[in-house]
Tab-separated table of C-alpha atoms in Angstrom:
chain	number	residue	atom	x	y	z
A	1	MET	CA	-0.282	0.012	0.482
A	2	THR	CA	0.839	3.276	-1.174
A	3	HIS	CA	0.341	6.200	1.598
A	4	ILE	CA	0.118	9.990	-0.622
A	5	GLU	CA	-0.281	13.498	1.337
A	6	PHE	CA	-1.437	16.368	-0.100
A	7	ILE	CA	-2.942	19.761	0.948
A	8	TYR	CA	-6.515	20.618	-0.052
A	9	ASP	CA	-8.406	23.381	1.226
A	10	SER	CA	-5.939	24.578	3.862
A	11	VAL	CA	-6.422	21.260	5.169
A	12	LEU	CA	-4.090	17.720	4.670
A	13	LEU	CA	-4.747	14.640	3.879
A	14	LYS	CA	-3.707	11.516	3.775
A	15	GLY	CA	-4.257	8.597	2.386
A	16	LEU	CA	-3.642	5.044	1.326
A	17	ILE	CA	-3.628	3.578	-2.701
A	18	LEU	CA	-5.110	0.303	-1.727
A	19	LYS	CA	-5.359	-1.037	-5.278
A	20	ARG	CA	-3.945	0.642	-7.850
A	21	GLU	CA	-4.462	-1.071	-11.392
A	22	ARG	CA	-4.786	0.003	-14.733
A	23	PHE	CA	-7.881	0.021	-15.260
A	24	TYR	CA	-9.049	-0.178	-11.048
A	25	ILE	CA	-8.013	2.411	-8.357
A	26	GLU	CA	-9.217	1.662	-4.751
A	27	VAL	CA	-8.178	3.887	-1.861
A	28	GLN	CA	-8.678	5.068	1.788
A	29	LEU	CA	-8.962	8.373	3.371
A	30	ILE	CA	-6.543	8.208	6.886
A	31	SER	CA	-6.758	11.810	7.876
A	32	PRO	CA	-7.849	13.764	9.167
A	33	PHE	CA	-11.377	11.735	9.117
A	34	GLU	CA	-10.068	7.786	9.421
A	35	ALA	CA	-11.338	4.849	7.209
A	36	TRP	CA	-12.940	6.161	5.034
A	37	GLU	CA	-12.788	3.933	0.701
A	38	ASN	CA	-13.613	4.821	-2.295
A	39	TYR	CA	-13.036	3.687	-5.582
A	40	THR	CA	-13.497	3.680	-9.510
A	41	MET	CA	-13.212	1.968	-12.860
A	42	ILE	CA	-12.698	2.988	-16.331
A	43	SER	CA	-14.482	0.214	-18.117
A	44	GLY	CA	-16.438	-0.316	-21.594
A	45	ARG	CA	-14.505	1.331	-24.891
A	46	CYS	CA	-13.744	4.046	-22.082
A	47	ARG	CA	-10.710	1.177	-22.008
A	48	MET	CA	-9.515	1.968	-25.063
A	49	THR	CA	-8.291	5.562	-23.284
A	50	PRO	CA	-3.477	5.598	-23.613
A	51	ASN	CA	-5.125	7.473	-20.961
A	52	HIS	CA	-5.582	4.516	-18.238
A	53	LEU	CA	-4.952	4.987	-14.054
A	54	LEU	CA	-1.718	3.756	-14.306
A	55	THR	CA	-0.446	6.765	-15.819
A	56	GLU	CA	-1.477	10.930	-14.096
A	57	ARG	CA	-4.826	10.081	-15.366
A	58	GLY	CA	-4.790	7.542	-12.303
A	59	ASP	CA	-2.997	10.307	-9.890
A	60	GLU	CA	-5.505	12.684	-10.905
A	61	THR	CA	-8.451	10.281	-9.666
A	62	ILE	CA	-6.692	8.914	-6.538
A	63	ARG	CA	-6.513	12.663	-5.394
A	64	ARG	CA	-10.135	12.972	-6.612
A	65	LEU	CA	-11.279	10.182	-4.269
A	66	LEU	CA	-9.865	11.177	-1.352
A	67	ILE	CA	-10.385	15.282	-2.381
A	68	GLU	CA	-14.891	13.558	-2.206
A	69	SER	CA	-14.207	11.038	1.029
A	70	TYR	CA	-13.040	14.263	2.948
A	71	LYS	CA	-16.207	16.389	1.423
A	72	LYS	CA	-18.031	13.733	2.753
A	73	PHE	CA	-17.309	13.050	5.751
A	74	LYS	CA	-17.191	16.546	6.069
A	75	ILE	CA	-20.603	16.676	5.721
A	76	LEU	CA	-21.301	14.337	8.386
A	77	TYR	CA	-18.316	15.177	11.056
A	78	GLU	CA	-20.210	19.627	10.448
A	79	SER	CA	-23.887	18.476	11.058
A	80	PHE	CA	-23.649	15.133	13.355
A	81	ASP	CA	-26.681	16.230	15.431
A	82	ARG	CA	-29.216	17.380	12.574
A	83	ILE	CA	-28.263	13.704	10.284
A	84	SER	CA	-28.961	11.204	13.229
A	85	THR	CA	-32.002	13.903	14.391
A	86	ASP	CA	-33.220	12.940	10.333
A	87	TYR	CA	-32.223	9.221	10.952
A	88	THR	CA	-34.097	8.739	14.134
A	89	ASN	CA	-37.273	10.115	12.312
A	90	TYR	CA	-36.153	8.131	9.023
A	91	LYS	CA	-35.804	4.257	10.637
A	92	ALA	CA	-39.735	6.362	12.293
A	93	GLU	CA	-40.634	6.124	9.197
A	94	LEU	CA	-38.965	2.525	7.854
A	95	ILE	CA	-40.843	0.999	11.038
A	96	SER	CA	-44.698	2.702	10.047
A	97	VAL	CA	-43.827	1.231	6.150
A	98	ASN	CA	-43.475	-2.251	7.419
A	99	GLU	CA	-47.244	-2.190	8.243
A	100	ILE	CA	-48.391	-2.320	4.304
A	101	SER	CA	-49.019	-5.764	3.144
A	102	ASP	CA	-47.988	-5.411	-0.191
A	103	ILE	CA	-44.334	-6.449	-0.983
A	104	GLU	CA	-43.521	-4.682	-3.729
A	105	ILE	CA	-44.835	-0.806	-2.506
A	106	ARG	CA	-42.937	-2.285	0.838
A	107	SER	CA	-39.776	-1.863	-0.898
A	108	ASN	CA	-40.490	0.338	-3.371
A	109	ILE	CA	-41.014	3.045	-0.663
A	110	LYS	CA	-37.925	2.022	1.331
A	111	LYS	CA	-35.811	2.991	-1.457
A	112	LYS	CA	-37.816	5.898	-2.179
A	113	LEU	CA	-36.744	6.429	1.620
A	114	GLU	CA	-33.599	6.208	1.958
A	115	ASP	CA	-32.780	7.980	-1.575
A	116	TRP	CA	-34.973	10.824	0.215
A	117	PHE	CA	-32.768	10.323	3.016
A	118	PHE	CA	-28.995	10.734	1.113
A	119	ASN	CA	-30.563	13.431	-0.856
A	120	ALA	CA	-31.083	15.286	1.466
A	121	LEU	CA	-28.663	15.159	3.598
A	122	PHE	CA	-26.147	15.546	0.408
A	123	THR	CA	-27.673	17.666	-1.544
A	124	SER	CA	-25.270	17.634	-4.809
A	125	SER	CA	-26.707	20.900	-6.397
A	126	ILE	CA	-25.389	22.001	-3.626
A	127	THR	CA	-22.534	20.805	-2.258
A	128	GLY	CA	-20.942	19.010	-5.260
A	129	VAL	CA	-21.429	15.030	-3.627
A	130	ILE	CA	-23.878	11.844	-4.308
A	131	ALA	CA	-23.213	9.347	-1.899
A	132	THR	CA	-22.225	5.679	-3.851
A	133	ASN	CA	-24.273	2.595	-2.510
A	134	SER	CA	-20.994	1.837	-0.742
A	135	ASP	CA	-20.843	5.066	1.001
A	136	ARG	CA	-24.341	4.574	2.225
A	137	ALA	CA	-23.721	1.498	3.724
A	138	HIS	CA	-20.504	3.067	5.754
A	139	ILE	CA	-22.895	6.051	6.684
A	140	PHE	CA	-25.180	3.176	8.252
A	141	GLU	CA	-23.468	2.583	9.843
A	142	LEU	CA	-21.835	5.690	11.850
A	143	LEU	CA	-25.182	6.181	12.432
A	144	GLU	CA	-27.257	3.514	13.827
A	145	ASN	CA	-23.427	3.570	16.201
A	146	ASN	CA	-24.049	6.810	17.338
A	147	VAL	CA	-27.694	5.721	18.131
A	148	ILE	CA	-27.054	2.733	20.101
A	149	GLU	CA	-23.795	4.582	22.138
A	150	ARG	CA	-27.007	7.470	21.938
A	151	ASP	CA	-29.492	4.908	23.464
A	152	LEU	CA	-26.613	3.102	25.845
A	153	ARG	CA	-25.884	6.732	27.247
A	154	ARG	CA	-29.406	7.641	28.262
A	155	TYR	CA	-30.447	3.816	30.021
A	156	ARG	CA	-26.742	4.713	32.772
A	157	ARG	CA	-28.079	8.170	33.079
A	158	THR	CA	-31.427	6.377	33.742
A	159	LYS	CA	-31.019	2.680	34.698
A	160	ASP	CA	-35.124	2.519	34.666
A	161	PRO	CA	-35.439	-1.666	34.558
A	162	ILE	CA	-37.916	-1.091	31.751
A	163	TYR	CA	-36.057	0.459	29.566
A	164	GLU	CA	-33.197	-1.926	30.259
A	165	TYR	CA	-36.073	-4.729	28.919
A	166	LEU	CA	-37.753	-3.104	25.881
A	167	ARG	CA	-34.105	-2.019	24.602
A	168	ILE	CA	-33.808	-6.400	24.473
A	169	VAL	CA	-37.197	-7.167	22.936
């Protein structure tokens, strides 16, 4: 694995190049925010280009991917409380959608809710950032861990045995 460092927006970005091939690059942002992976590939007819990812185009692509990862995490970091509240509301909507008996309609609504959540989070026309499917899984994991930690902190403060029972059920 190769390390890369550069300054973007007065911030030192550090990354790891996890995989670099002629038509595929995978990088991971390690500083200032940890463990955000991003990748890109050249597919189809575009593979005929002499500017594959082992050339200067690959160096530019690595920088672009790390900048995108930084922007995504920065958006999360700067407004995490609001996003956590939105995530709690999103989960409440999912629970109410489960009451719909038609599986196809229910899955379509769940997909639309997920799209709404991420479109509200990363308004691409304003931020220039779009959450990919792999980003979505990572963001959901971060938010779910935050909800669990918040609930544990709340329980420890109250030490309510009924609340503990409801968390288990």
